[in-house]
Structures are given as C-alpha cells and as structure tokens.
CSV table of C-alpha atoms in Angstrom, one decimal:
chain,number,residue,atom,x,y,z
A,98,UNK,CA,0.0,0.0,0.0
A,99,UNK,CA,1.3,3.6,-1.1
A,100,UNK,CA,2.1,5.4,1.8
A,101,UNK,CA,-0.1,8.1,0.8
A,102,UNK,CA,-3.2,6.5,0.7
A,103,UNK,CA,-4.5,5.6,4.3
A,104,UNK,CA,-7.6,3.5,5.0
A,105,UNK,CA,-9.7,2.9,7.8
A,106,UNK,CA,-9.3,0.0,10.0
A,107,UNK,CA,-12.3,-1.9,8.6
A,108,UNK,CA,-10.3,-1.4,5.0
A,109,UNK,CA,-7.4,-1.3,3.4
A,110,UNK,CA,-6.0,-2.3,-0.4
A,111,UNK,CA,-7.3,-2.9,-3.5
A,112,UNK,CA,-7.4,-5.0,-6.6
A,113,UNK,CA,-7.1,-5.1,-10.3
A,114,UNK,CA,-9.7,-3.0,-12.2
A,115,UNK,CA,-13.1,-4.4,-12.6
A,116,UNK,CA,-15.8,-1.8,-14.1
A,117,UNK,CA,-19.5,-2.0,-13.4
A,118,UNK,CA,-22.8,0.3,-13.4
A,119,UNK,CA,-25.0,1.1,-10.7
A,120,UNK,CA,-26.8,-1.6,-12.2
A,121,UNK,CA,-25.2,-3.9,-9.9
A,122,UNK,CA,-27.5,-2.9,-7.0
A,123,UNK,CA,-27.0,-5.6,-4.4
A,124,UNK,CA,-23.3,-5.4,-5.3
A,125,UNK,CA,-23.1,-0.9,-4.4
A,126,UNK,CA,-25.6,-1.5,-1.5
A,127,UNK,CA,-23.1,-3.8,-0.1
A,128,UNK,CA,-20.8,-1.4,0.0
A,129,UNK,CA,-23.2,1.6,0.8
A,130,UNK,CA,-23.8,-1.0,3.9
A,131,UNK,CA,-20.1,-1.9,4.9
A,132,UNK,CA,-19.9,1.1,7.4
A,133,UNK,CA,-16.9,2.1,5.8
A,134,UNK,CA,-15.8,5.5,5.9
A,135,UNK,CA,-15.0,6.5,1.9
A,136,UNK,CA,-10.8,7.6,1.6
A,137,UNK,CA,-10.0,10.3,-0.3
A,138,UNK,CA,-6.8,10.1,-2.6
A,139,UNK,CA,-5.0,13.3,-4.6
A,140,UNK,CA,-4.4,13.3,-8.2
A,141,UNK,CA,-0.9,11.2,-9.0
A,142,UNK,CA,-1.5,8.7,-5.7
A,143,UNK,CA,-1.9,5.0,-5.5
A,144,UNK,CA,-4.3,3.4,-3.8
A,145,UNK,CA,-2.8,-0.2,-4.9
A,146,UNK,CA,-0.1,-1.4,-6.3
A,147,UNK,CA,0.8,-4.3,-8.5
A,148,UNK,CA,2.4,-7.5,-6.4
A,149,UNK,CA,0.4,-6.4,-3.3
A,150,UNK,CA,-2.1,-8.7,-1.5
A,151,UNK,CA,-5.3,-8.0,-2.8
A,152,UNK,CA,-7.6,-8.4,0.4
A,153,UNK,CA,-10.0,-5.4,-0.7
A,154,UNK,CA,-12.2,-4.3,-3.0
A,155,UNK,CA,-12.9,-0.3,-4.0
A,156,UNK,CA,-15.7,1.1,-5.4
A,157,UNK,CA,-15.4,4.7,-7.1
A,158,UNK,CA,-17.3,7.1,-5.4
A,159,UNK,CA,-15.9,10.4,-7.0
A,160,UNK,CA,-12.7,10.9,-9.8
A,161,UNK,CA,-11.3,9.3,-12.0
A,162,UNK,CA,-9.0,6.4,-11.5
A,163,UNK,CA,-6.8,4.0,-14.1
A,164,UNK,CA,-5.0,0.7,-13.7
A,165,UNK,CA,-1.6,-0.3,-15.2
A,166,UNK,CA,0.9,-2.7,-15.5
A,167,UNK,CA,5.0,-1.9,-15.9
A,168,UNK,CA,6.5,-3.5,-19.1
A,169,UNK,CA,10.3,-5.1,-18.4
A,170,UNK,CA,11.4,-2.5,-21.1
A,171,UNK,CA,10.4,0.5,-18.6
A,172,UNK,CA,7.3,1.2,-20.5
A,173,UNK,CA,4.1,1.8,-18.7
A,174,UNK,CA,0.7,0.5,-19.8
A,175,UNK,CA,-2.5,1.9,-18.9
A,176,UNK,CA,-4.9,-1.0,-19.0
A,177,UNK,CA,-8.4,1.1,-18.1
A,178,UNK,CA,-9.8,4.2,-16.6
A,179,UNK,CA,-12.2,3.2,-13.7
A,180,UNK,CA,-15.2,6.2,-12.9
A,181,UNK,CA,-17.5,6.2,-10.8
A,182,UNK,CA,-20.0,3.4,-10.3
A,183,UNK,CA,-16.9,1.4,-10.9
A,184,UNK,CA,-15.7,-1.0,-9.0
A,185,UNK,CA,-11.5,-2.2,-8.8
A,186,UNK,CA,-9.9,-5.3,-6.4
A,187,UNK,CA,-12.0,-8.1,-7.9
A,188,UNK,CA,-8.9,-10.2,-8.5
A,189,UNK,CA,-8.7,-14.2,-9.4
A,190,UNK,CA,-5.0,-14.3,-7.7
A,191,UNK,CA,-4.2,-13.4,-4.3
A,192,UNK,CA,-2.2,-10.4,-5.7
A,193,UNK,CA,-3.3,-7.3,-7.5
A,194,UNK,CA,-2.2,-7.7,-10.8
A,195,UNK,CA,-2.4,-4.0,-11.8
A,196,UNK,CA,-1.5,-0.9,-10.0
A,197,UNK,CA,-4.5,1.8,-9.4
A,198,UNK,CA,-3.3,5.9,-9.6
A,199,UNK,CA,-6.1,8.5,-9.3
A,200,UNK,CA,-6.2,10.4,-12.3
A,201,UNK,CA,-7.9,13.4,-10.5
A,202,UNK,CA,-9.0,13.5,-6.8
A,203,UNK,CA,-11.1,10.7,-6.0
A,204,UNK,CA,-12.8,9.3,-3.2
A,205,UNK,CA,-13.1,5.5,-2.7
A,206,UNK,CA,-14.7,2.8,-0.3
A,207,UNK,CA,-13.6,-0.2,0.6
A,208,UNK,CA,-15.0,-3.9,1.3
A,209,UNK,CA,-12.7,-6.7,2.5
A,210,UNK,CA,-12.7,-9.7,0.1
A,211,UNK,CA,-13.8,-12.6,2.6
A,212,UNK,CA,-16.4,-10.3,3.6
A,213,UNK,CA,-18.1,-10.0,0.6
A,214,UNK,CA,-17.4,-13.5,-0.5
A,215,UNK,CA,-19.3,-14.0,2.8
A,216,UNK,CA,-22.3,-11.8,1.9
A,217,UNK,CA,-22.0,-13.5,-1.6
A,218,UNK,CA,-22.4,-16.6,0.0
A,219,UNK,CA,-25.8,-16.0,1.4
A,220,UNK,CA,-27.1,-14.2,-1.2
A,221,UNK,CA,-27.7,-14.9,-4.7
A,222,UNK,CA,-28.3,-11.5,-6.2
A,223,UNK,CA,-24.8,-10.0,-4.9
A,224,UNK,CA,-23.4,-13.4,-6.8
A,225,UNK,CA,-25.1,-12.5,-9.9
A,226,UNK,CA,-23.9,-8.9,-9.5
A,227,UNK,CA,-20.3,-9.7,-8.9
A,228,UNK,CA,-20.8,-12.0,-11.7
A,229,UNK,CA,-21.7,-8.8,-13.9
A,230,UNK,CA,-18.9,-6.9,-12.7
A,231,UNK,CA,-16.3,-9.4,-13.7
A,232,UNK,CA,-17.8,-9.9,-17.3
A,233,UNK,CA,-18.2,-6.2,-17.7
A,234,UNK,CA,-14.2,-6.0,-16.8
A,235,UNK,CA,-13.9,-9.0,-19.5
A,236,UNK,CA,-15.9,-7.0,-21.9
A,237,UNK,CA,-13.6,-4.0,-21.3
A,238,UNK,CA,-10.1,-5.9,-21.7
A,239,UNK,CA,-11.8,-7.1,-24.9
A,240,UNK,CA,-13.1,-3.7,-26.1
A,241,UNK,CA,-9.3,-2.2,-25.5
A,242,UNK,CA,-7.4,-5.1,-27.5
A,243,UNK,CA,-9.3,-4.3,-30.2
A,244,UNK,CA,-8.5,-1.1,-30.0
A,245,UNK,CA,-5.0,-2.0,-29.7
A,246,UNK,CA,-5.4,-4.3,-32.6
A,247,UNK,CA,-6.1,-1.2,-35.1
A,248,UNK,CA,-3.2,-0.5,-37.2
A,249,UNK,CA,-3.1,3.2,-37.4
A,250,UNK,CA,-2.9,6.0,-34.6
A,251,UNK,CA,-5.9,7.6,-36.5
A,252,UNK,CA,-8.1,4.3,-35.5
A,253,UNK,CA,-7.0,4.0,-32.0
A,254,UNK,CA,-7.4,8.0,-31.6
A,255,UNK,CA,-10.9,7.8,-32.6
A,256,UNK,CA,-11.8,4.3,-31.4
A,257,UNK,CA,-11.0,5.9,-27.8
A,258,UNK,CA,-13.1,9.3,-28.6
A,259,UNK,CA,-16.2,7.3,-29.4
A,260,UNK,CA,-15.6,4.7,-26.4
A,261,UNK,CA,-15.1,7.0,-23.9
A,262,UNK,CA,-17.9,9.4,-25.2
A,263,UNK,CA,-20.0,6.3,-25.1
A,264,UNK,CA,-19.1,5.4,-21.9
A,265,UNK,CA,-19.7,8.4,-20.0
A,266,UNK,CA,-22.8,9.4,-22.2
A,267,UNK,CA,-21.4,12.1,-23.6
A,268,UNK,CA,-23.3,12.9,-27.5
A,269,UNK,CA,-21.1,16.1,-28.2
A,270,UNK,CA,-18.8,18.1,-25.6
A,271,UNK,CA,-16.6,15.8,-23.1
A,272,UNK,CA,-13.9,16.4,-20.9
A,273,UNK,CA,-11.0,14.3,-20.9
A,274,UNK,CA,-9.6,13.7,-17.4
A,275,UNK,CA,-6.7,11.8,-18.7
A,276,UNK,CA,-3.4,13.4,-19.3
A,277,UNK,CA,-2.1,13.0,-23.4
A,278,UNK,CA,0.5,10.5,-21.8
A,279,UNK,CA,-2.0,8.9,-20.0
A,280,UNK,CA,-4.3,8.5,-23.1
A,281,UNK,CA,-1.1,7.5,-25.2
A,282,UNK,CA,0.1,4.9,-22.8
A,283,UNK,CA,-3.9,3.4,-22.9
A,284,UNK,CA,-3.7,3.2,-27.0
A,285,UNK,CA,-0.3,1.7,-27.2
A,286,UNK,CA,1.2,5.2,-29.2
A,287,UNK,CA,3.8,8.3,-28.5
A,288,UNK,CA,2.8,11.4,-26.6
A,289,UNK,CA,3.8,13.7,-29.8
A,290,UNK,CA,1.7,10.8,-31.9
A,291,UNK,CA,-1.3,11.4,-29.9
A,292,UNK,CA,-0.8,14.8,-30.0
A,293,UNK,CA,-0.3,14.7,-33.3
A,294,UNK,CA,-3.4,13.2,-34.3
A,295,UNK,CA,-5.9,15.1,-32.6
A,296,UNK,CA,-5.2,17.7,-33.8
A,297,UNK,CA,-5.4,16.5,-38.0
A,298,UNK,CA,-8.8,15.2,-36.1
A,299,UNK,CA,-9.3,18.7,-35.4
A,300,UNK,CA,-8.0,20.3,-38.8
A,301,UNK,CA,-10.8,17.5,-40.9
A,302,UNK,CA,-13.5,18.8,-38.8
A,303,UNK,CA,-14.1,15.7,-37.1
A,304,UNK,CA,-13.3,17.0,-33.5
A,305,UNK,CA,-13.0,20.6,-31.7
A,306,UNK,CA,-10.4,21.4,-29.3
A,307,UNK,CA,-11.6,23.8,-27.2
A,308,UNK,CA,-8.7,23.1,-25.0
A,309,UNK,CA,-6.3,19.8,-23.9
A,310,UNK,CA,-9.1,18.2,-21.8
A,311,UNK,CA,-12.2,19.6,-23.7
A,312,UNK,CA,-12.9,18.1,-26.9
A,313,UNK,CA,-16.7,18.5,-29.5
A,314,UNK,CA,-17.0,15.4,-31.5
A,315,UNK,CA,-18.2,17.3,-34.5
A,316,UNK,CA,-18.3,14.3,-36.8
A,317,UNK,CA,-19.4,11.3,-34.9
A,318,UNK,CA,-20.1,9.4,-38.3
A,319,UNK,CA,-16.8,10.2,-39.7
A,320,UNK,CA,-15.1,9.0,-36.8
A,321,UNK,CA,-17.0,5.9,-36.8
A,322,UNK,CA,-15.8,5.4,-40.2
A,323,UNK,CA,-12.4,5.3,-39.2
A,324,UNK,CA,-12.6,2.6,-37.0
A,325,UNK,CA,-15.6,-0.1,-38.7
C-alpha cells in the first residue's frame, strides 16, 4: 500500500480493475452498507499497487482512477480508466495484478474480500452482481485489444473518442480527465503521436479542441468510419 493512501481499520487495499454500473445494486448496497468510511486520494497517488495482496475491494465514489501494469522494457501501460459506479480489487490471484493511480481526486470505499465472498455466499443476487462486474471487466479488456489491434494511430485515436464518449454518455462536448500521456500509454502510441493526431482530427473537422481536456466530436459518423 502507497504510503499516501490511508484506510480505515475496517479497510485497506485494492485489486485489479473491474468496471460495473449502478446496475449492480445488491453489489453498491453492499458497499453503501459496509460502514466504511470513503478515503479520499489526490491526483498522482496510488491506492494499490501491483504484487500487493489483494484483500480489498474499492468502489469509485468520485474521480477518476486507471490501472496499469509496468513493461520489463520500462514502458508503462495503462490498461483502463475506472469512474465512478466502478468497481476495482475483484482479483482471481491473491495479488493485484495491476496498480490503481487517481487520475484526478477521487474518493473511494472499501469492502474486505472474505467479507463479501461471505455476503456473496448467502445471497444470490450480490453473486449474480459480482458476476456482472467481472464480465463487464472481461468485456472492457476485450473492447481495448481491439482497440490496440487497429493498425493506425488515426483508429485508435478515434476508437478511444467514441468509447469514452460512449461510456460516459457524452453525445457532443466531453472532458477528458486523462493526461495525453495517460491516453497514449492506454492506446499503445507516443505522446507527440497522440498529440499529433488530434489535432489532424481537429483540422478535418471531425473534432474541436476547445482546449487539452475539452474536446466536441463534430463528426461522430466520420469518426465511426475510421474505425468499422
């Protein structure tokens, strides 16, 4: 556990990334009933990190979070970007796997493993909610290798508009919390390609800049027809 991030004594670490709606009502009223006072982390700080023992489970309350890995070359991946609703921890191992940073200030709760497997255990609807959580982080991994699997920076750059638009239910104007080296370590690309591309995005029309964090998707069909 980062030094930084302090949790209550009924808490304490976190897993691999696992996203989920507020669909998964039995799975956020256990939390909401844990009695677990929510822990508030500062942009930049780690509230797990890879290799640790992953005895916890967070739920997002506020912010924006992601989860990576560290290549053997140095290289950093960024394997998702957690928000709220979402839930991280739900590991197969007894390690985390990943390593959790807040992208902005967050706050996050926290629900020990064997409790929950315990409240799982006698009720059927949390089990078929955690169930949903998982395949929704399967459905995500899947979603990003394809993204990955696009040849051209063009493809992943607007492959990631439209997901992340989609994903927070944005039809025009979003903001971006991620920084562009956030965003390029996600899609597998340099900062200056990145960089780079959005703004030919923004010189075809397809997107507006209004500045690095606010972007108009001006042509949602075009960018849709860069990535089929």
């Amino acid at each position: 556990m980062n030094a930084a991030f302090t949790l209550p004594p009924a808490a304490a670490t976190a897993g691999s990334a696992v996203s989920a709606s507020d669909a998964c009502c039995r799975l956020c009223k256990a939390f909401a009933e844990s009695q677990t006072a929510a822990t508030r982390v500062g942009a930049g700080e780690e509230v797990f990190l890879e290799g640790e023992e992953a005895d916890f489970v967070y739920r997002v309350e506020e912010g924006v979070l992601m989860s990576y890995r560290m290549l053997g070359d140095g290289r950093r991946q960024v394997v998702d970007f957690h928000l709220p609703g979402e839930f991280l921890g739900l590991e197969a191992g007894v390690e985390y796997s990943l390593t959790a940073q807040a992208v902005t200030p967050a706050k996050v709760v926290a629900l020990g493993r064997r409790r929950l497997a315990t409240l799982a255990a006698d009720d059927v609807r949390l089990t078929r909610d955690l169930w949903s959580a998982t395949v929704g982080a399967y459905q995500r991994s899947q979603d990003h290798a394809a993204i990955l699997a696009r040849q051209s920076a063009t493809e992943r750059v607007a492959a990631f508009l439209l997901s992340y638009a989609r994903r927070i239910g944005a039809v025009r104007d979003m903001t971006l919390p991620m920084s562009r080296q956030d965003m390029a370590d996600f899609l597998g690309l340099a900062i200056h390609t990145v960089s780079r591309t959005l703004t030919h995005l923004e010189a075809d029309g397809l997107i507006a800049a209004r500045s690095s964090r606010q972007v108009r998707l001006m042509r949602r069909d075009r960018l849709m027809a860069l990535c089929p």
